[in-house]
mmCIF file of C-alpha atoms in Angstrom:
data_model
loop_
_atom_site.group_PDB
_atom_site.id
_atom_site.type_symbol
_atom_site.label_atom_id
_atom_site.label_comp_id
_atom_site.label_asym_id
_atom_site.label_seq_id
_atom_site.Cartn_x
_atom_site.Cartn_y
_atom_site.Cartn_z
ATOM 1 C CA MET A 1 -56.871 67.631 16.662
ATOM 2 C CA GLU A 2 -56.060 65.041 14.045
ATOM 3 C CA PRO A 3 -58.747 62.326 13.739
ATOM 4 C CA ASN A 4 -58.550 59.518 16.335
ATOM 5 C CA VAL A 5 -55.645 60.973 18.358
ATOM 6 C CA LEU A 6 -57.618 60.654 21.580
ATOM 7 C CA LEU A 7 -58.865 57.185 20.712
ATOM 8 C CA GLU A 8 -55.467 55.897 19.596
ATOM 9 C CA ASN A 9 -53.890 57.206 22.796
ATOM 10 C CA PHE A 10 -56.547 55.501 24.923
ATOM 11 C CA LEU A 11 -56.221 52.191 23.057
ATOM 12 C CA ARG A 12 -52.434 52.289 23.604
ATOM 13 C CA GLN A 13 -52.943 52.962 27.319
ATOM 14 C CA CYS A 14 -55.284 49.972 27.573
ATOM 15 C CA GLU A 15 -52.841 47.720 25.728
ATOM 16 C CA ASP A 16 -50.009 48.776 28.042
ATOM 17 C CA ARG A 17 -52.198 47.861 31.015
ATOM 18 C CA GLY A 18 -53.059 44.457 29.589
ATOM 19 C CA TRP A 19 -56.654 45.378 28.810
ATOM 20 C CA LEU A 20 -58.508 44.744 25.582
ATOM 21 C CA ALA A 21 -60.139 47.839 24.097
ATOM 22 C CA LYS A 22 -61.702 48.141 20.660
ATOM 23 C CA ARG A 23 -63.903 50.546 18.746
ATOM 24 C CA ILE A 24 -66.917 48.540 17.544
ATOM 25 C CA SER A 25 -68.837 51.132 15.523
ATOM 26 C CA PRO A 26 -68.021 53.773 12.886
ATOM 27 C CA ILE A 27 -66.876 57.192 14.066
ATOM 28 C CA ARG A 28 -69.526 59.866 13.601
ATOM 29 C CA SER A 29 -68.607 63.555 13.743
ATOM 30 C CA ASN A 30 -71.437 66.033 14.267
ATOM 31 C CA PRO A 31 -69.488 67.970 15.455
ATOM 32 C CA PHE A 32 -67.944 65.683 18.143
ATOM 33 C CA ASN A 33 -66.461 62.260 17.390
ATOM 34 C CA THR A 34 -68.783 59.591 18.795
ATOM 35 C CA TYR A 35 -68.587 55.799 18.608
ATOM 36 C CA LYS A 36 -69.140 52.570 20.572
ATOM 37 C CA LEU A 37 -66.151 51.363 22.574
ATOM 38 C CA ARG A 38 -65.762 47.886 24.075
ATOM 39 C CA LEU A 39 -63.421 47.433 27.059
ATOM 40 C CA ARG A 40 -62.399 44.140 28.650
ATOM 41 C CA VAL A 41 -60.521 44.137 31.973
ATOM 42 C CA ASP A 42 -59.598 40.644 33.166
ATOM 43 C CA ASP A 43 -62.860 38.720 32.732
ATOM 44 C CA VAL A 44 -65.190 41.717 32.868
ATOM 45 C CA GLU A 45 -66.407 43.388 29.682
ATOM 46 C CA ALA A 46 -68.337 46.634 29.182
ATOM 47 C CA THR A 47 -69.496 48.669 26.208
ATOM 48 C CA PHE A 48 -69.579 52.473 26.252
ATOM 49 C CA SER A 49 -71.139 55.134 24.087
ATOM 50 C CA THR A 50 -68.107 57.387 23.762
ATOM 51 C CA VAL A 51 -67.719 61.058 22.872
ATOM 52 C CA GLU A 52 -64.419 62.878 22.287
ATOM 53 C CA ILE A 53 -64.222 66.470 23.564
ATOM 54 C CA GLU A 54 -61.142 68.401 22.420
ATOM 55 C CA LYS A 55 -61.944 71.435 24.561
ATOM 56 C CA TYR A 56 -59.202 72.430 27.010
ATOM 57 C CA PRO A 57 -59.626 73.340 29.795
ATOM 58 C CA LEU A 58 -62.778 71.227 30.000
ATOM 59 C CA PRO A 59 -65.498 72.546 32.368
ATOM 60 C CA SER A 60 -67.671 69.858 33.946
ATOM 61 C CA ASP A 61 -70.874 71.495 32.684
ATOM 62 C CA VAL A 62 -69.571 71.255 29.114
ATOM 63 C CA ALA A 63 -68.666 67.591 29.564
ATOM 64 C CA LEU A 64 -72.112 66.881 30.994
ATOM 65 C CA SER A 65 -74.028 68.763 28.297
ATOM 66 C CA VAL A 66 -72.003 67.224 25.466
ATOM 67 C CA ALA A 67 -72.359 63.734 26.918
ATOM 68 C CA LYS A 68 -76.120 64.156 27.298
ATOM 69 C CA ALA A 69 -76.528 65.632 23.809
ATOM 70 C CA ASN A 70 -74.710 62.657 22.309
ATOM 71 C CA ASN A 71 -76.257 59.989 24.574
ATOM 72 C CA ALA A 72 -72.740 59.146 25.749
ATOM 73 C CA ASN A 73 -71.640 57.552 29.006
ATOM 74 C CA PHE A 74 -67.895 57.853 28.410
ATOM 75 C CA VAL A 75 -65.831 60.988 27.701
ATOM 76 C CA LEU A 76 -62.328 61.146 26.222
ATOM 77 C CA ALA A 77 -60.572 64.511 26.601
ATOM 78 C CA PRO A 78 -57.013 65.911 26.391
ATOM 79 C CA LYS A 79 -56.736 66.537 30.134
ATOM 80 C CA ILE A 80 -59.006 66.010 33.106
ATOM 81 C CA GLY A 81 -57.702 67.322 36.432
ATOM 82 C CA ARG A 82 -58.481 65.867 39.857
ATOM 83 C CA SER A 83 -61.110 68.461 40.678
ATOM 84 C CA LEU A 84 -62.866 68.000 37.349
ATOM 85 C CA GLY A 85 -62.545 64.232 37.715
ATOM 86 C CA SER A 86 -64.391 64.421 41.030
ATOM 87 C CA ASP A 87 -67.143 66.490 39.411
ATOM 88 C CA LEU A 88 -67.506 64.006 36.564
ATOM 89 C CA ARG A 89 -67.665 61.040 38.945
ATOM 90 C CA ARG A 90 -70.351 62.840 40.917
ATOM 91 C CA LEU A 91 -72.236 63.315 37.662
ATOM 92 C CA LYS A 92 -71.709 59.613 36.891
ATOM 93 C CA ILE A 93 -69.707 60.316 33.717
ATOM 94 C CA ASN A 94 -66.968 57.788 32.940
ATOM 95 C CA HIS A 95 -63.868 59.464 31.525
ATOM 96 C CA ALA A 96 -60.212 59.211 30.471
ATOM 97 C CA ASP A 97 -57.547 61.619 29.231
ATOM 98 C CA LEU A 98 -54.153 61.834 27.507
ATOM 99 C CA SER A 99 -52.253 61.758 30.825
ATOM 100 C CA GLY A 100 -53.425 58.222 31.591
ATOM 101 C CA ARG A 101 -56.162 59.182 34.060
ATOM 102 C CA ILE A 102 -59.222 56.941 33.799
ATOM 103 C CA SER A 103 -62.415 56.559 35.812
ATOM 104 C CA ILE A 104 -64.972 53.857 35.022
ATOM 105 C CA ARG A 105 -67.910 52.820 37.151
ATOM 106 C CA SER A 106 -70.019 50.324 35.277
ATOM 107 C CA PRO A 107 -71.947 47.249 36.454
ATOM 108 C CA GLY A 108 -69.301 44.684 37.399
ATOM 109 C CA LEU A 109 -66.416 46.998 36.475
ATOM 110 C CA VAL A 110 -64.845 49.758 38.577
ATOM 111 C CA VAL A 111 -61.560 51.363 37.487
ATOM 112 C CA GLU A 112 -59.928 54.399 39.103
ATOM 113 C CA MET A 113 -56.421 55.330 37.964
ATOM 114 C CA ASP A 114 -54.533 58.611 38.313
ATOM 115 C CA ARG A 115 -52.284 60.050 35.598
ATOM 116 C CA GLN A 116 -49.247 57.995 34.616
ATOM 117 C CA PRO A 117 -45.847 59.756 34.294
ATOM 118 C CA ASN A 118 -44.963 57.897 31.093
ATOM 119 C CA TYR A 119 -48.084 59.281 29.412
ATOM 120 C CA GLY A 120 -47.283 62.913 30.210
ATOM 121 C CA ASP A 121 -45.612 63.614 26.859
ATOM 122 C CA SER A 122 -48.820 62.821 24.986
ATOM 123 C CA PHE A 123 -50.609 65.710 26.626
ATOM 124 C CA LYS A 124 -47.622 68.068 26.362
ATOM 125 C CA THR A 125 -47.418 67.427 22.609
ATOM 126 C CA TRP A 126 -51.141 68.053 22.217
ATOM 127 C CA LEU A 127 -50.997 71.191 24.335
ATOM 128 C CA ASN A 128 -48.140 72.677 22.301
ATOM 129 C CA GLU A 129 -50.234 72.409 19.139
ATOM 130 C CA HIS A 130 -53.747 72.925 20.478
ATOM 131 C CA ASP A 131 -53.506 75.092 23.597
ATOM 132 C CA ARG A 132 -56.885 76.827 23.878
ATOM 133 C CA THR A 133 -55.455 79.430 26.232
ATOM 134 C CA ASN A 134 -53.362 80.906 23.406
ATOM 135 C CA THR A 135 -54.929 84.010 21.898
ATOM 136 C CA ILE A 136 -55.175 83.927 18.113
ATOM 137 C CA ASP A 137 -53.932 87.145 16.530
ATOM 138 C CA LEU A 138 -55.613 87.324 13.131
ATOM 139 C CA SER A 139 -53.428 90.292 12.226
ATOM 140 C CA SER A 140 -50.140 88.386 12.496
ATOM 141 C CA PRO A 141 -48.605 87.676 9.054
ATOM 142 C CA LYS A 142 -48.623 83.887 9.419
ATOM 143 C CA THR A 143 -52.198 83.723 10.672
ATOM 144 C CA ALA A 144 -53.229 86.121 7.892
ATOM 145 C CA GLN A 145 -51.624 83.757 5.363
ATOM 146 C CA LEU A 146 -53.684 80.850 6.661
ATOM 147 C CA VAL A 147 -56.947 82.802 6.886
ATOM 148 C CA PHE A 148 -56.447 84.037 3.314
ATOM 149 C CA CYS A 149 -56.301 80.443 2.038
ATOM 150 C CA LEU A 150 -59.429 79.460 3.981
ATOM 151 C CA LEU A 151 -61.269 82.482 2.574
ATOM 152 C CA VAL A 152 -60.193 81.886 -1.027
ATOM 153 C CA TRP A 153 -60.746 78.124 -0.964
ATOM 154 C CA PRO A 154 -63.607 77.433 1.510
ATOM 155 C CA ARG A 155 -63.475 73.694 0.823
ATOM 156 C CA LEU A 156 -59.998 73.696 2.317
ATOM 157 C CA LEU A 157 -61.611 73.820 5.763
ATOM 158 C CA THR A 158 -62.458 70.121 5.350
ATOM 159 C CA ALA A 159 -58.942 69.121 4.262
ATOM 160 C CA PRO A 160 -56.454 67.280 6.510
ATOM 161 C CA THR A 161 -54.481 69.531 8.846
ATOM 162 C CA ARG A 162 -51.172 68.806 7.139
ATOM 163 C CA LEU A 163 -52.524 69.813 3.723
ATOM 164 C CA ILE A 164 -54.003 73.051 5.077
ATOM 165 C CA ALA A 165 -50.656 73.901 6.682
ATOM 166 C CA GLU A 166 -48.801 73.239 3.413
ATOM 167 C CA VAL A 167 -51.199 75.402 1.389
ATOM 168 C CA GLY A 168 -50.967 78.273 3.876
ATOM 169 C CA GLY A 169 -47.238 77.971 4.506
ATOM 170 C CA VAL A 170 -47.746 77.743 8.286
ATOM 171 C CA SER A 171 -47.013 75.302 11.112
ATOM 172 C CA LEU A 172 -49.235 72.311 11.807
ATOM 173 C CA GLY A 173 -50.190 73.657 15.229
ATOM 174 C CA MET A 174 -51.504 76.939 13.830
ATOM 175 C CA VAL A 175 -54.199 75.207 11.757
ATOM 176 C CA PRO A 176 -56.377 73.687 14.535
ATOM 177 C CA ARG A 177 -55.920 76.779 16.746
ATOM 178 C CA THR A 178 -57.077 79.115 13.979
ATOM 179 C CA ILE A 179 -60.018 76.985 12.904
ATOM 180 C CA ARG A 180 -61.057 76.555 16.525
ATOM 181 C CA TYR A 181 -60.947 80.335 16.985
ATOM 182 C CA LEU A 182 -63.153 80.809 13.916
ATOM 183 C CA GLU A 183 -65.579 78.217 15.280
ATOM 184 C CA GLU A 184 -65.710 79.841 18.707
ATOM 185 C CA SER A 185 -66.225 83.228 17.014
ATOM 186 C CA ARG A 186 -69.217 81.692 15.192
ATOM 187 C CA MET A 187 -67.648 82.334 11.797
ATOM 188 C CA VAL A 188 -67.262 78.624 11.054
ATOM 189 C CA TYR A 189 -69.356 75.626 12.067
ATOM 190 C CA ASN A 190 -68.622 71.989 11.319
ATOM 191 C CA ARG A 191 -65.747 73.065 9.049
ATOM 192 C CA LYS A 192 -67.922 75.370 6.920
ATOM 193 C CA TRP A 193 -68.273 79.143 6.757
ATOM 194 C CA VAL A 194 -71.685 80.083 8.116
ATOM 195 C CA GLY A 195 -73.896 83.108 7.478
ATOM 196 C CA SER A 196 -71.803 86.229 6.969
ATOM 197 C CA GLY A 197 -68.816 84.644 8.727
ATOM 198 C CA ARG A 198 -66.694 84.507 5.592
ATOM 199 C CA SER A 199 -67.278 88.147 4.642
ATOM 200 C CA GLN A 200 -66.831 89.385 8.220
ATOM 201 C CA THR A 201 -63.560 87.512 8.557
ATOM 202 C CA ALA A 202 -62.454 88.933 5.203
ATOM 203 C CA GLN A 203 -62.823 92.469 6.559
ATOM 204 C CA THR A 204 -60.496 91.597 9.442
ATOM 205 C CA TRP A 205 -58.119 89.943 6.995
ATOM 206 C CA LEU A 206 -58.061 92.980 4.677
ATOM 207 C CA ALA A 207 -56.992 95.207 7.567
ATOM 208 C CA ALA A 208 -54.320 92.683 8.587
ATOM 209 C CA TYR A 209 -53.116 92.444 5.001
ATOM 210 C CA ARG A 210 -52.600 96.191 4.676
ATOM 211 C CA SER A 211 -50.849 96.627 8.021
ATOM 212 C CA LYS A 212 -48.900 93.383 8.551
ATOM 213 C CA LEU A 213 -48.929 90.784 5.785
ATOM 214 C CA SER A 214 -48.357 92.926 2.689
ATOM 215 C CA PRO A 215 -45.215 94.659 4.039
ATOM 216 C CA SER A 216 -43.733 91.277 4.966
ATOM 217 C CA LEU A 217 -44.044 89.947 1.405
ATOM 218 C CA SER A 218 -41.849 92.460 -0.426
ATOM 219 C CA LEU A 219 -38.885 90.869 -2.194
ATOM 220 C CA GLU A 220 -37.628 93.573 -4.534
ATOM 221 C CA ARG A 221 -38.644 96.650 -6.537
ATOM 222 C CA MET A 222 -37.063 96.678 -9.992
ATOM 223 C CA GLU A 223 -37.313 98.119 -13.472
ATOM 224 C CA SER A 224 -38.135 96.185 -16.639
ATOM 225 C CA PRO A 225 -37.082 97.455 -20.093
ATOM 226 C CA PHE A 226 -40.145 95.637 -21.468
ATOM 227 C CA GLY A 227 -42.568 97.664 -19.403
ATOM 228 C CA MET A 228 -44.992 95.238 -17.817
ATOM 229 C CA ASP A 229 -44.994 92.644 -20.598
ATOM 230 C CA LEU A 230 -43.004 89.987 -18.749
ATOM 231 C CA ASN A 231 -42.220 86.316 -19.015
ATOM 232 C CA MET A 232 -44.574 85.091 -16.306
ATOM 233 C CA VAL A 233 -43.379 81.516 -15.828
ATOM 234 C CA ASP A 234 -44.089 80.541 -12.189
ATOM 235 C CA ALA A 235 -45.411 84.041 -11.488
ATOM 236 C CA LEU A 236 -48.823 85.658 -10.906
ATOM 237 C CA VAL A 237 -49.956 89.236 -11.486
ATOM 238 C CA SER A 238 -52.055 91.134 -8.957
ATOM 239 C CA GLY A 239 -53.459 94.580 -8.260
ATOM 240 C CA GLY A 240 -53.997 96.864 -11.239
ATOM 241 C CA SER A 241 -51.770 94.769 -13.474
ATOM 242 C CA ALA A 242 -54.230 91.863 -13.078
ATOM 243 C CA VAL A 243 -57.188 93.870 -14.399
ATOM 244 C CA PRO A 244 -55.917 95.662 -17.549
ATOM 245 C CA GLU A 245 -59.481 95.888 -18.818
ATOM 246 C CA LEU A 246 -60.252 98.230 -15.906
ATOM 247 C CA ILE A 247 -57.049 100.261 -15.528
ATOM 248 C CA ARG A 248 -53.662 100.808 -17.139
ATOM 249 C CA ALA A 249 -51.403 100.169 -14.174
ATOM 250 C CA ARG A 250 -48.258 102.211 -13.722
ATOM 251 C CA THR A 251 -46.501 99.400 -11.878
ATOM 252 C CA ALA A 252 -46.894 95.635 -11.955
ATOM 253 C CA THR A 253 -47.370 93.670 -8.753
ATOM 254 C CA ILE A 254 -46.028 90.163 -9.265
ATOM 255 C CA TYR A 255 -46.029 87.187 -6.877
ATOM 256 C CA ILE A 256 -43.281 84.599 -7.254
ATOM 257 C CA PRO A 257 -42.354 81.601 -5.059
ATOM 258 C CA SER A 258 -38.782 82.906 -4.660
ATOM 259 C CA LEU A 259 -36.442 85.491 -6.097
ATOM 260 C CA LYS A 260 -34.560 83.418 -8.683
ATOM 261 C CA SER A 261 -31.834 84.734 -10.956
ATOM 262 C CA GLU A 262 -33.437 82.928 -13.915
ATOM 263 C CA PHE A 263 -36.582 85.041 -13.587
ATOM 264 C CA LEU A 264 -34.566 88.253 -13.287
ATOM 265 C CA ARG A 265 -32.436 87.411 -16.342
ATOM 266 C CA ALA A 266 -35.387 86.325 -18.473
ATOM 267 C CA ASN A 267 -37.067 89.676 -17.894
ATOM 268 C CA LYS A 268 -33.829 91.734 -17.733
ATOM 269 C CA LEU A 269 -34.939 93.178 -14.403
ATOM 270 C CA ARG A 270 -32.594 95.614 -12.702
ATOM 271 C CA ARG A 271 -32.572 97.874 -9.706
ATOM 272 C CA SER A 272 -33.550 101.431 -10.534
ATOM 273 C CA PRO A 273 -34.600 104.692 -8.860
ATOM 274 C CA THR A 274 -37.768 104.463 -10.974
ATOM 275 C CA PRO A 275 -38.967 100.857 -10.556
ATOM 276 C CA ASN A 276 -42.068 99.679 -12.384
ATOM 277 C CA ILE A 277 -42.113 96.089 -11.086
ATOM 278 C CA GLU A 278 -42.776 95.059 -7.503
ATOM 279 C CA LEU A 279 -41.878 91.471 -6.716
ATOM 280 C CA ARG A 280 -43.585 89.830 -3.771
ATOM 281 C CA LYS A 281 -43.369 86.458 -2.106
ATOM 282 C CA GLN A 282 -46.085 83.998 -3.126
ATOM 283 C CA PHE A 283 -46.946 82.841 0.379
ATOM 284 C CA TRP A 284 -49.479 80.178 -0.553
ATOM 285 C CA THR A 285 -49.414 76.923 -2.521
ATOM 286 C CA PRO A 286 -52.519 76.147 -4.621
ATOM 287 C CA PRO A 287 -54.474 73.254 -3.094
ATOM 288 C CA PRO A 288 -55.362 70.058 -4.990
ATOM 289 C CA GLU A 289 -58.118 70.381 -7.580
ATOM 290 C CA GLU A 290 -60.837 68.922 -5.352
ATOM 291 C CA PHE A 291 -60.496 71.923 -3.038
ATOM 292 C CA LEU A 292 -60.706 74.526 -5.812
ATOM 293 C CA ASP A 293 -64.053 76.247 -6.293
ATOM 294 C CA GLU A 294 -63.541 77.608 -9.796
ATOM 295 C CA PRO A 295 -60.879 78.024 -12.489
ATOM 296 C CA GLN A 296 -58.230 80.708 -12.276
ATOM 297 C CA ARG A 297 -59.219 84.025 -13.819
ATOM 298 C CA LEU A 298 -57.263 85.209 -16.864
ATOM 299 C CA PRO A 299 -57.132 88.840 -18.025
ATOM 300 C CA ALA A 300 -59.088 89.346 -21.230
ATOM 301 C CA SER A 301 -56.806 91.746 -23.103
ATOM 302 C CA SER A 302 -53.726 94.032 -23.143
ATOM 303 C CA SER A 303 -50.015 93.186 -23.053
ATOM 304 C CA LEU A 304 -50.668 90.998 -20.001
ATOM 305 C CA SER A 305 -53.315 88.917 -21.793
ATOM 306 C CA TYR A 306 -53.445 85.280 -20.770
ATOM 307 C CA LYS A 307 -51.019 85.747 -17.939
ATOM 308 C CA PRO A 308 -52.236 84.053 -14.752
ATOM 309 C CA ALA A 309 -53.591 86.285 -12.028
ATOM 310 C CA ALA A 310 -53.433 85.891 -8.261
ATOM 311 C CA PRO A 311 -56.644 84.842 -6.432
ATOM 312 C CA ALA A 312 -59.380 87.474 -6.770
ATOM 313 C CA LEU A 313 -59.334 88.360 -3.058
ATOM 314 C CA LEU A 314 -55.622 89.189 -3.259
ATOM 315 C CA VAL A 315 -56.110 91.231 -6.448
ATOM 316 C CA TYR A 316 -58.788 93.231 -4.637
ATOM 317 C CA ALA A 317 -56.611 93.631 -1.526
ATOM 318 C CA ASP A 318 -53.721 94.944 -3.623
ATOM 319 C CA LEU A 319 -56.005 97.391 -5.408
ATOM 320 C CA VAL A 320 -57.417 98.719 -2.127
ATOM 321 C CA SER A 321 -53.950 98.908 -0.549
ATOM 322 C CA SER A 322 -52.297 100.635 -3.525
ATOM 323 C CA ASN A 323 -50.722 104.068 -3.172
ATOM 324 C CA ASP A 324 -52.197 104.911 -6.577
ATOM 325 C CA PRO A 325 -55.616 106.601 -6.086
ATOM 326 C CA ARG A 326 -56.704 105.250 -9.494
ATOM 327 C CA GLU A 327 -56.217 101.680 -8.316
ATOM 328 C CA GLN A 328 -58.097 102.395 -5.103
ATOM 329 C CA GLU A 329 -61.048 103.621 -7.188
ATOM 330 C CA THR A 330 -60.756 100.586 -9.462
ATOM 331 C CA ALA A 331 -61.091 98.306 -6.429
ATOM 332 C CA SER A 332 -64.803 99.080 -6.036
ATOM 333 C CA VAL A 333 -65.420 98.440 -9.752
ATOM 334 C CA PHE A 334 -63.541 95.158 -9.608
ATOM 335 C CA LEU A 335 -65.471 94.111 -6.516
ATOM 336 C CA ARG A 336 -68.766 94.892 -8.187
ATOM 337 C CA GLU A 337 -67.949 93.069 -11.433
ATOM 338 C CA GLU A 338 -65.906 90.075 -10.215
ATOM 339 C CA PRO A 339 -68.188 86.991 -9.801
ATOM 340 C CA ARG A 340 -65.743 85.253 -7.457
ATOM 341 C CA LEU A 341 -66.103 88.077 -4.916
ATOM 342 C CA GLN A 342 -69.892 87.981 -4.740
ATOM 343 C CA TRP A 343 -69.671 86.644 -1.176
ATOM 344 C CA LEU A 344 -67.685 89.733 -0.136
ATOM 345 C CA ARG A 345 -69.925 92.411 -1.600
ATOM 346 C CA PRO A 346 -72.758 92.539 0.989
ATOM 347 C CA VAL A 347 -70.397 93.649 3.770
ATOM 348 C CA THR A 348 -67.987 95.770 1.736
ATOM 349 C CA LEU A 349 -70.515 97.837 -0.230
#
């Protein structure tokens, strides 16, 4: 969920009811948002140690354990049903949700309100983007696009949701669902890859790339009269053509944002029964510099010298997935010698 969505919704509810509510301390996230909240109803004022729990559905034992762990006496959640509300009241946990339901029992202040119809859309919007009952299919092309970006640029996990979606070329709703799945699978914690989580997820991604994502990226197979020495403006090489120091590729795998006539004319590409150029859709957008871990690798020699290469993980995936046995053999050499894939080696070798 985007930062403060629960809080902003609650503050709006209070304002609509004529109450005064205000956050009076900084928000701390470790990993739940916690802060001090002051609420004034008529002439009665109370201060609560608040914790936001995004989990949906929200079991009462989770609410209790999280509240205790964070020394909180007030819980904000996406949705709290009547049955759960009764459990929380029995456990003496004050609470409120996106539907307008609120239960407060504090010295001098008792508030019990059921959900309000005019607040229903808030929860429906949240549910459409964050429904925890949806199963995440890591093998689907779009999810594979997003996971690829998180694997290649680990710092991207800490970026705003909108930026992550733009880099991965996916919908806003897919980002929190995918990250939540990785967290629940113990691959990610507090927006960081943990232990062997990154390399384990990469193995799943490699299988998804071969079976689902790679076939969906094909734009065209063409022939170049210049061999593989192309004008690479707005294009990236991958597979064997990205590692000329290791193998002389028979075909060039090239990623471009779109199939533009200018690119085809500049390289005099044409359809042919014997293509030597495979054009694929560049499905990602490089993130801002602060989320990059290291500079882009450039081939050291050959006719493709100084032509930008795709991210190392994609180069490796294209080598492994190649129909050319020589490129498949080169994949293990590239993995062993490429510094940027050091994190992948322990599981793959």
